[in-house]
Coordinates of C-alpha atoms in Angstrom, one line a residue:
X197 CA 21.8 -34.0 68.7
X198 CA 19.5 -33.9 71.6
X199 CA 19.1 -37.0 74.0
X200 CA 16.6 -39.0 73.8
X201 CA 14.4 -38.1 76.1
X202 CA 14.4 -34.2 74.4
X203 CA 14.2 -35.6 70.9
X204 CA 11.8 -33.4 68.8
X205 CA 9.7 -36.1 67.1
X206 CA 7.4 -33.3 65.9
X207 CA 10.2 -31.3 64.4
X208 CA 11.5 -34.2 62.6
X209 CA 8.6 -35.4 61.3
X210 CA 8.3 -31.9 58.9
X211 CA 11.0 -33.3 57.8
X212 CA 9.2 -35.7 55.8
X213 CA 6.6 -34.7 53.1
X214 CA 4.8 -38.1 53.1
X215 CA 3.8 -37.9 56.7
X216 CA 1.9 -34.5 56.3
X217 CA -0.8 -36.5 53.5
X218 CA -4.2 -37.6 54.3
X219 CA -5.3 -40.8 53.0
X220 CA -9.1 -41.5 52.6
X221 CA -9.5 -38.2 54.8
X222 CA -7.5 -39.0 57.9
X223 CA -4.0 -38.1 58.6
X224 CA -1.5 -40.5 57.4
X225 CA -0.6 -42.8 60.0
X226 CA 2.5 -45.0 58.4
X227 CA 3.4 -47.7 60.8
X228 CA 5.1 -50.0 57.5
X229 CA 8.6 -49.2 57.9
X230 CA 9.4 -52.4 58.1
X231 CA 8.8 -52.8 54.2
X232 CA 10.1 -49.3 53.9
X233 CA 11.0 -46.1 55.1
X234 CA 9.4 -42.9 54.2
X235 CA 11.9 -40.5 52.5
X236 CA 13.4 -37.1 54.5
X237 CA 13.3 -33.9 52.2
X238 CA 17.4 -34.0 52.3
X239 CA 17.2 -37.4 50.5
X240 CA 14.8 -36.6 48.0
X241 CA 16.4 -33.0 47.6
X242 CA 19.9 -34.9 47.1
X243 CA 18.5 -36.8 44.2
X244 CA 17.0 -34.1 42.6
X245 CA 19.9 -31.9 42.6
X246 CA 22.0 -34.6 41.0
X247 CA 19.9 -35.3 38.3
X248 CA 18.8 -31.4 37.8
X249 CA 22.3 -29.6 38.1
X250 CA 25.4 -32.3 38.6
X251 CA 24.1 -35.2 36.3
X252 CA 27.3 -37.4 34.8
X253 CA 28.4 -41.1 34.6
X254 CA 31.1 -42.4 36.9
X255 CA 34.5 -44.1 36.3
X256 CA 34.2 -43.5 32.5
X257 CA 35.4 -39.8 31.6
X258 CA 37.7 -36.9 32.2
X259 CA 34.9 -34.1 31.9
X260 CA 34.2 -31.9 35.0
X261 CA 30.4 -33.6 35.2
X262 CA 31.8 -37.1 35.5
X263 CA 34.6 -36.0 37.8
X264 CA 32.1 -34.6 40.4
X265 CA 30.1 -37.6 40.0
X266 CA 32.5 -40.1 40.5
X267 CA 33.9 -38.3 43.6
X268 CA 30.2 -37.6 45.2
X269 CA 29.8 -41.5 44.1
X270 CA 32.9 -42.8 46.2
X271 CA 32.3 -40.3 49.4
X272 CA 29.3 -42.7 49.9
X273 CA 31.2 -45.5 49.9
X274 CA 33.3 -44.1 52.5
X275 CA 30.0 -43.1 54.2
X276 CA 28.7 -46.8 54.2
X277 CA 32.5 -47.6 55.6
X278 CA 32.1 -45.6 58.4
X279 CA 28.7 -46.3 59.0
X280 CA 29.2 -49.7 59.5
X281 CA 33.1 -49.5 61.1
X282 CA 34.4 -51.7 57.9
X283 CA 37.8 -51.9 57.9
X284 CA 38.5 -50.9 54.4
X285 CA 36.4 -48.9 52.0
X286 CA 37.0 -51.7 49.3
X287 CA 35.2 -53.8 51.4
X288 CA 31.9 -52.1 50.7
X289 CA 29.8 -53.4 47.7
X290 CA 26.8 -51.4 45.9
X291 CA 24.4 -53.5 44.9
X292 CA 20.5 -53.4 44.1
X293 CA 19.4 -54.1 47.7
X294 CA 19.5 -56.8 50.0
X295 CA 18.0 -59.4 47.8
X296 CA 21.1 -58.7 45.1
X297 CA 23.8 -59.1 47.8
X298 CA 22.7 -62.5 49.6
X299 CA 22.4 -63.7 45.9
X300 CA 25.9 -62.4 45.2
X301 CA 27.4 -64.1 48.4
X302 CA 25.8 -67.6 47.3
X303 CA 26.7 -67.7 43.6
X304 CA 30.4 -65.9 44.2
X305 CA 30.9 -67.6 47.6
X306 CA 29.1 -70.9 46.8
X307 CA 31.4 -71.2 43.6
X308 CA 34.7 -70.5 45.3
X309 CA 33.9 -72.5 48.9
X310 CA 31.2 -75.0 48.7
X311 CA 31.7 -78.7 47.3
X312 CA 29.5 -82.0 46.8
X313 CA 28.5 -82.7 50.8
X314 CA 29.0 -79.3 52.6
X315 CA 26.6 -77.8 54.7
X316 CA 24.6 -74.6 54.6
X317 CA 22.8 -73.0 58.0
X318 CA 19.8 -70.8 57.9
X319 CA 17.1 -70.0 60.8
X320 CA 13.5 -70.9 61.0
X321 CA 13.1 -67.3 60.8
X322 CA 14.4 -66.1 57.9
X323 CA 13.1 -63.9 54.8
X324 CA 12.7 -65.8 51.3
X325 CA 15.5 -63.7 50.2
X326 CA 17.9 -65.4 52.7
X327 CA 16.3 -69.1 52.3
X328 CA 15.7 -69.2 48.1
X329 CA 19.0 -68.5 47.3
X330 CA 21.0 -71.0 49.5
X331 CA 18.6 -73.4 48.0
X332 CA 19.6 -72.9 45.0
X333 CA 23.3 -72.8 45.8
X334 CA 22.9 -76.3 47.6
X335 CA 21.1 -77.7 44.1
X336 CA 23.7 -76.0 42.2
X337 CA 26.7 -77.8 44.4
X338 CA 25.3 -80.6 46.0
X339 CA 25.5 -79.7 49.6
X340 CA 22.5 -79.5 52.4
X341 CA 20.7 -77.1 53.6
X342 CA 20.2 -76.9 57.2
X343 CA 17.7 -75.3 59.8
X344 CA 18.1 -73.6 63.1
X345 CA 14.6 -74.2 65.0
X346 CA 13.1 -71.8 67.0
X347 CA 10.5 -71.7 70.0
X348 CA 7.2 -70.8 70.3
X349 CA 8.4 -66.9 71.7
X350 CA 10.0 -66.7 68.2
X351 CA 13.7 -66.9 69.6
X352 CA 16.3 -69.4 67.7
X353 CA 17.1 -72.4 69.8
X354 CA 21.2 -71.5 70.8
X355 CA 22.2 -75.0 71.8
X356 CA 20.4 -76.6 68.9
X357 CA 22.0 -74.3 66.3
X358 CA 25.8 -75.2 68.3
X359 CA 24.7 -78.6 67.9
X360 CA 24.6 -78.4 63.8
X361 CA 27.6 -76.9 63.4
X362 CA 30.0 -79.5 61.9
X363 CA 33.2 -79.5 60.0
X364 CA 30.6 -79.4 57.1
X365 CA 29.2 -76.2 57.3
X366 CA 30.8 -73.8 55.0
X367 CA 28.3 -70.6 55.8
X368 CA 25.9 -69.7 58.3
X369 CA 23.2 -67.2 57.0
X370 CA 21.0 -65.2 59.3
X371 CA 18.7 -62.6 60.0
X372 CA 19.7 -59.8 62.6
X373 CA 15.7 -58.9 63.5
X374 CA 13.4 -60.7 61.9
X375 CA 11.1 -59.0 59.8
X376 CA 7.9 -60.9 60.4
X377 CA 8.5 -61.3 64.1
X378 CA 10.8 -58.5 65.4
X379 CA 13.4 -61.1 67.1
X380 CA 16.8 -59.8 67.3
X381 CA 19.4 -62.7 67.2
X382 CA 22.7 -62.7 69.1
X383 CA 24.6 -62.3 66.0
X384 CA 27.9 -61.9 67.7
X385 CA 27.6 -65.1 69.3
X386 CA 26.5 -66.9 66.5
X387 CA 29.8 -65.4 64.6
X388 CA 32.0 -66.7 67.3
X389 CA 30.3 -70.2 67.6
X390 CA 30.3 -70.5 63.7
X391 CA 34.0 -69.5 63.6
X392 CA 35.1 -72.1 65.8
X393 CA 33.6 -74.5 63.5
X394 CA 35.6 -73.2 60.5
X395 CA 32.5 -71.2 58.8
X396 CA 31.8 -68.2 57.5
X397 CA 28.6 -66.3 58.7
X398 CA 26.6 -63.5 56.4
X399 CA 24.2 -61.5 58.5
X400 CA 21.0 -60.3 56.8
X401 CA 20.6 -56.5 58.2
X402 CA 17.8 -55.3 56.0
X403 CA 15.6 -55.0 59.2
X404 CA 19.2 -53.9 61.8
X405 CA 20.6 -51.3 59.7
X406 CA 18.1 -48.5 60.0
X407 CA 17.3 -49.3 63.9
X408 CA 20.4 -50.4 65.3
X409 CA 24.4 -49.3 65.5
X410 CA 26.2 -52.1 63.9
X411 CA 29.8 -52.6 64.1
X412 CA 30.6 -54.9 61.8
X413 CA 34.4 -55.6 63.3
X414 CA 32.7 -55.8 66.8
X415 CA 30.1 -58.4 65.7
X416 CA 32.5 -60.2 63.8
X417 CA 30.7 -61.7 60.7
X418 CA 31.9 -62.4 57.4
X419 CA 29.1 -60.5 55.4
X420 CA 26.4 -58.2 56.5
X421 CA 23.8 -56.8 54.0
X422 CA 21.0 -54.3 54.0
X423 CA 18.7 -52.3 51.8
X424 CA 18.8 -48.3 51.5
X425 CA 15.0 -48.1 51.1
X426 CA 14.6 -49.0 54.4
X427 CA 17.5 -46.9 55.8
X428 CA 15.4 -43.6 54.9
X429 CA 17.4 -43.8 51.2
X430 CA 16.0 -44.4 47.9
X431 CA 15.0 -48.0 46.1
X432 CA 17.1 -50.0 43.9
X433 CA 20.3 -49.5 46.3
X434 CA 22.2 -51.9 48.7
X435 CA 25.0 -52.9 50.3
X436 CA 27.2 -55.9 50.7
X437 CA 30.0 -56.1 53.3
X438 CA 32.4 -58.3 52.9
X439 CA 35.7 -59.2 54.4
X440 CA 38.1 -58.1 51.8
X441 CA 40.2 -61.6 52.0
X442 CA 37.1 -63.5 51.0
X443 CA 35.9 -61.0 48.5
X444 CA 39.3 -61.4 47.0
X445 CA 38.7 -65.4 46.5
X446 CA 35.5 -65.1 45.3
X447 CA 34.6 -64.8 41.8
X448 CA 32.6 -62.4 39.8
X449 CA 28.8 -62.5 39.9
X450 CA 28.4 -60.3 36.5
X451 CA 30.5 -59.6 33.8
X452 CA 30.8 -56.4 31.8
X453 CA 31.9 -52.8 32.2
X454 CA 33.7 -51.5 35.1
X455 CA 34.6 -54.9 36.8
X456 CA 37.1 -56.1 34.3
X457 CA 41.0 -55.0 34.2
X458 CA 41.8 -56.4 30.5
X459 CA 39.6 -58.1 28.1
X460 CA 40.9 -60.0 25.1
X461 CA 38.9 -62.6 22.8
X462 CA 41.3 -65.7 24.7
X463 CA 40.9 -64.3 28.5
X464 CA 39.5 -61.6 30.8
X465 CA 41.1 -60.1 33.9
X466 CA 39.2 -58.8 36.6
X467 CA 39.3 -55.6 38.2
X468 CA 40.2 -55.0 42.2
X469 CA 37.9 -54.6 45.0
X470 CA 35.1 -53.2 45.0
X471 CA 34.4 -53.2 41.3
X472 CA 35.4 -56.7 40.3
X473 CA 31.5 -56.9 41.8
X474 CA 30.5 -53.8 40.4
X475 CA 29.4 -54.8 36.3
X476 CA 28.0 -52.2 34.2
X477 CA 26.7 -48.2 35.0
X478 CA 25.6 -48.6 38.5
X479 CA 22.7 -46.9 40.3
X480 CA 24.7 -43.3 41.0
X481 CA 21.6 -41.1 41.9
X482 CA 20.4 -43.8 44.3
X483 CA 24.1 -44.0 45.8
X484 CA 24.1 -40.3 46.5
X485 CA 20.6 -40.4 47.9
X486 CA 22.2 -43.3 50.3
X487 CA 24.6 -40.7 51.2
X488 CA 21.8 -38.1 51.9
X489 CA 19.9 -40.6 53.9
X490 CA 23.4 -42.1 56.2
X491 CA 24.5 -38.1 57.0
X492 CA 20.6 -37.7 57.9
X493 CA 20.7 -41.0 60.5
X494 CA 24.2 -39.9 61.6
X495 CA 22.5 -36.4 62.8
X496 CA 20.0 -37.7 65.1
X497 CA 22.1 -40.8 65.8
X498 CA 21.5 -44.6 65.7
X499 CA 21.7 -44.7 69.6
X500 CA 18.7 -42.5 69.9
X501 CA 16.8 -43.9 67.6
X502 CA 17.1 -47.2 69.0
X503 CA 15.9 -46.0 72.4
X504 CA 13.3 -43.9 70.8
X505 CA 11.9 -46.8 69.0
X506 CA 12.1 -49.3 71.8
X507 CA 10.4 -47.0 73.8
X508 CA 7.3 -47.3 71.2
X509 CA 7.7 -50.8 70.9
X510 CA 7.0 -51.3 74.5
X511 CA 4.2 -49.0 74.7
X512 CA 2.4 -50.3 71.9
X513 CA 2.7 -54.1 73.0
X514 CA 1.3 -52.8 76.3
X515 CA -1.4 -51.3 74.0
X516 CA -2.4 -54.1 72.0
X517 CA -2.0 -56.6 74.6
X518 CA -5.3 -55.4 76.1
X519 CA -7.2 -56.0 72.5
X520 CA -9.6 -58.9 73.3
X521 CA -9.0 -61.5 70.5
X522 CA -5.3 -60.3 69.6
X523 CA -2.5 -62.5 69.8
X524 CA 1.3 -60.8 69.1
X525 CA 3.2 -63.4 66.9
X526 CA 6.7 -63.4 68.0
X527 CA 7.7 -62.7 72.2
X528 CA 11.6 -62.8 71.9
X529 CA 12.8 -61.1 74.7
X530 CA 15.1 -59.1 72.4
X531 CA 12.8 -57.5 69.8
X532 CA 12.8 -54.8 67.4
X533 CA 10.4 -52.3 67.2
X534 CA 7.4 -54.1 65.2
X535 CA 4.6 -56.4 66.1
X536 CA 2.8 -59.0 64.2
X537 CA -0.3 -59.8 65.2
X538 CA -3.4 -62.1 65.0
X539 CA -7.3 -61.5 66.1
X540 CA -9.3 -64.3 66.7
X541 CA -11.7 -65.0 63.8
X542 CA -10.6 -62.0 61.8
X543 CA -8.3 -62.2 58.4
X544 CA -5.6 -60.1 58.5
X545 CA -6.7 -58.7 55.3
X546 CA -9.6 -57.2 56.3
X547 CA -7.8 -55.5 59.4
X548 CA -5.6 -54.2 57.1
X549 CA -8.3 -52.8 54.5
X550 CA -10.3 -51.3 57.7
X551 CA -7.0 -49.9 59.3
X552 CA -6.2 -48.1 55.7
X553 CA -10.4 -46.6 55.7
X554 CA -8.9 -44.8 58.6
X555 CA -5.4 -43.3 57.3
X556 CA -3.2 -46.0 59.1
X557 CA -0.8 -47.9 56.8
X558 CA 0.4 -51.6 58.1
X559 CA 1.3 -54.3 56.4
X560 CA -0.7 -57.9 56.2
X561 CA -0.1 -61.1 54.6
X562 CA 3.3 -63.7 55.2
X563 CA 5.8 -61.2 55.3
X564 CA 8.2 -63.5 52.8
X565 CA 8.2 -65.7 55.8
X566 CA 6.0 -68.3 54.7
X567 CA 7.8 -71.0 57.1
X568 CA 7.5 -68.5 59.8
X569 CA 3.8 -68.6 59.3
X570 CA 3.5 -72.6 59.0
X571 CA 5.4 -72.8 62.5
X572 CA 2.7 -70.3 64.2
X573 CA 0.0 -72.1 62.1
X574 CA -1.2 -69.1 60.9
X575 CA -2.3 -68.0 57.1
X576 CA -0.7 -64.4 57.7
X577 CA -0.4 -61.6 60.1
X578 CA -0.9 -58.0 60.9
X579 CA 2.3 -56.0 61.3
X580 CA 3.1 -52.5 62.5
X581 CA 6.4 -51.5 62.3
X582 CA 7.8 -48.2 64.0
X583 CA 10.0 -45.6 63.3
X584 CA 11.7 -42.8 65.0
X585 CA 9.4 -40.5 63.2
X586 CA 6.1 -42.2 64.6
X587 CA 4.6 -41.0 68.1
X588 CA 2.7 -42.5 71.0
X589 CA -0.4 -40.8 69.8
X590 CA -0.3 -42.6 66.3
X591 CA -0.3 -45.5 68.8
X592 CA -3.3 -44.8 70.2
X593 CA -5.3 -44.2 67.1
X594 CA -3.9 -48.0 66.0
X595 CA -5.3 -49.1 69.0
X596 CA -8.9 -47.5 68.7
X597 CA -9.4 -48.1 65.2
X598 CA -8.4 -51.7 65.9
X599 CA -11.2 -51.6 68.5
X600 CA -13.3 -50.0 65.9
X601 CA -12.6 -52.7 63.3
X602 CA -13.2 -55.7 65.6
X603 CA -16.8 -54.2 66.8
X604 CA -17.4 -53.7 63.0
X605 CA -16.4 -57.1 61.8
X606 CA -17.6 -59.1 64.7

């Protein structure tokens, strides 16, 4: 693929049907990829082709349609293995999304390893999906939840993290890229310290997998989770990567078809990995779509994506920093391509509404990160998040629209 300086964003945008739409009479400026990404035509075509021409169930029949579906379904598992550089394809579990992946680990890891008096560590910048499951686990198992603090820039206090680790720490669950702040956490160093203390680590990769090259073996985490819909793929499909030796020791999350080896009324034995954790008829079309999305991203190259999006971030940060009364929430030295901000005297909902009238889509609210909002003493923020299909001209449009909005509201 071409180098980053030659990345043909204009051509790339033609791959995304939604980017040609208008909203309120204006060309759509889509700046909400951290919530969910737009879909390239190849992903849409893949799902349509499966339902239209090749639809059949998987794992359960010997007729041709079922055999082909099963083969294509498994191909995606191999694609995910390569995408993450996992050591075994059996370490890739299909789920409905990041949230289910985290809940699966909380339930199964908790049941296998967490006892009364044990401790779970999370960070102060987590999405609710990486808070609530651990609260439920701690309530159920009599464990204690502890929180790694952060500073005013939105960076974790690493020394404080190390102090929190103890022989009681069973698991550290931390976001790779914070959805509300953009902070990129030093997960390799977090993993190393946790392992020194005898703890395991889950990394929430919902905001990193679409934008950064992930090597789970190099980073060393025990679990890594992400969602397909943020990765240019469909909704309803997610990934749990887990080290095989841990997954083998963990009980199933759900019971049903496919996850069994034998069933009698007196006892059931469970299937091998990964099927042990995939009860019921799976999300077949969604898995196919995820495979197409991974192929598409690999064509562009994650290194190219990261470099281009970082340039967008730098440009947007400079532009927005010159807007009177605008304050960026989260100014970590290492950031992903998103900016959360507030404007003095203006509610974020009003900002989002006025931007929408100009065709500009941003996220407003607490971003499923209420503890973060409380820390920064703001009720909500507006968030502009970027992807490789965005342009510098769109950032100029955002800048002008914010100036107009301030004039209108003040």
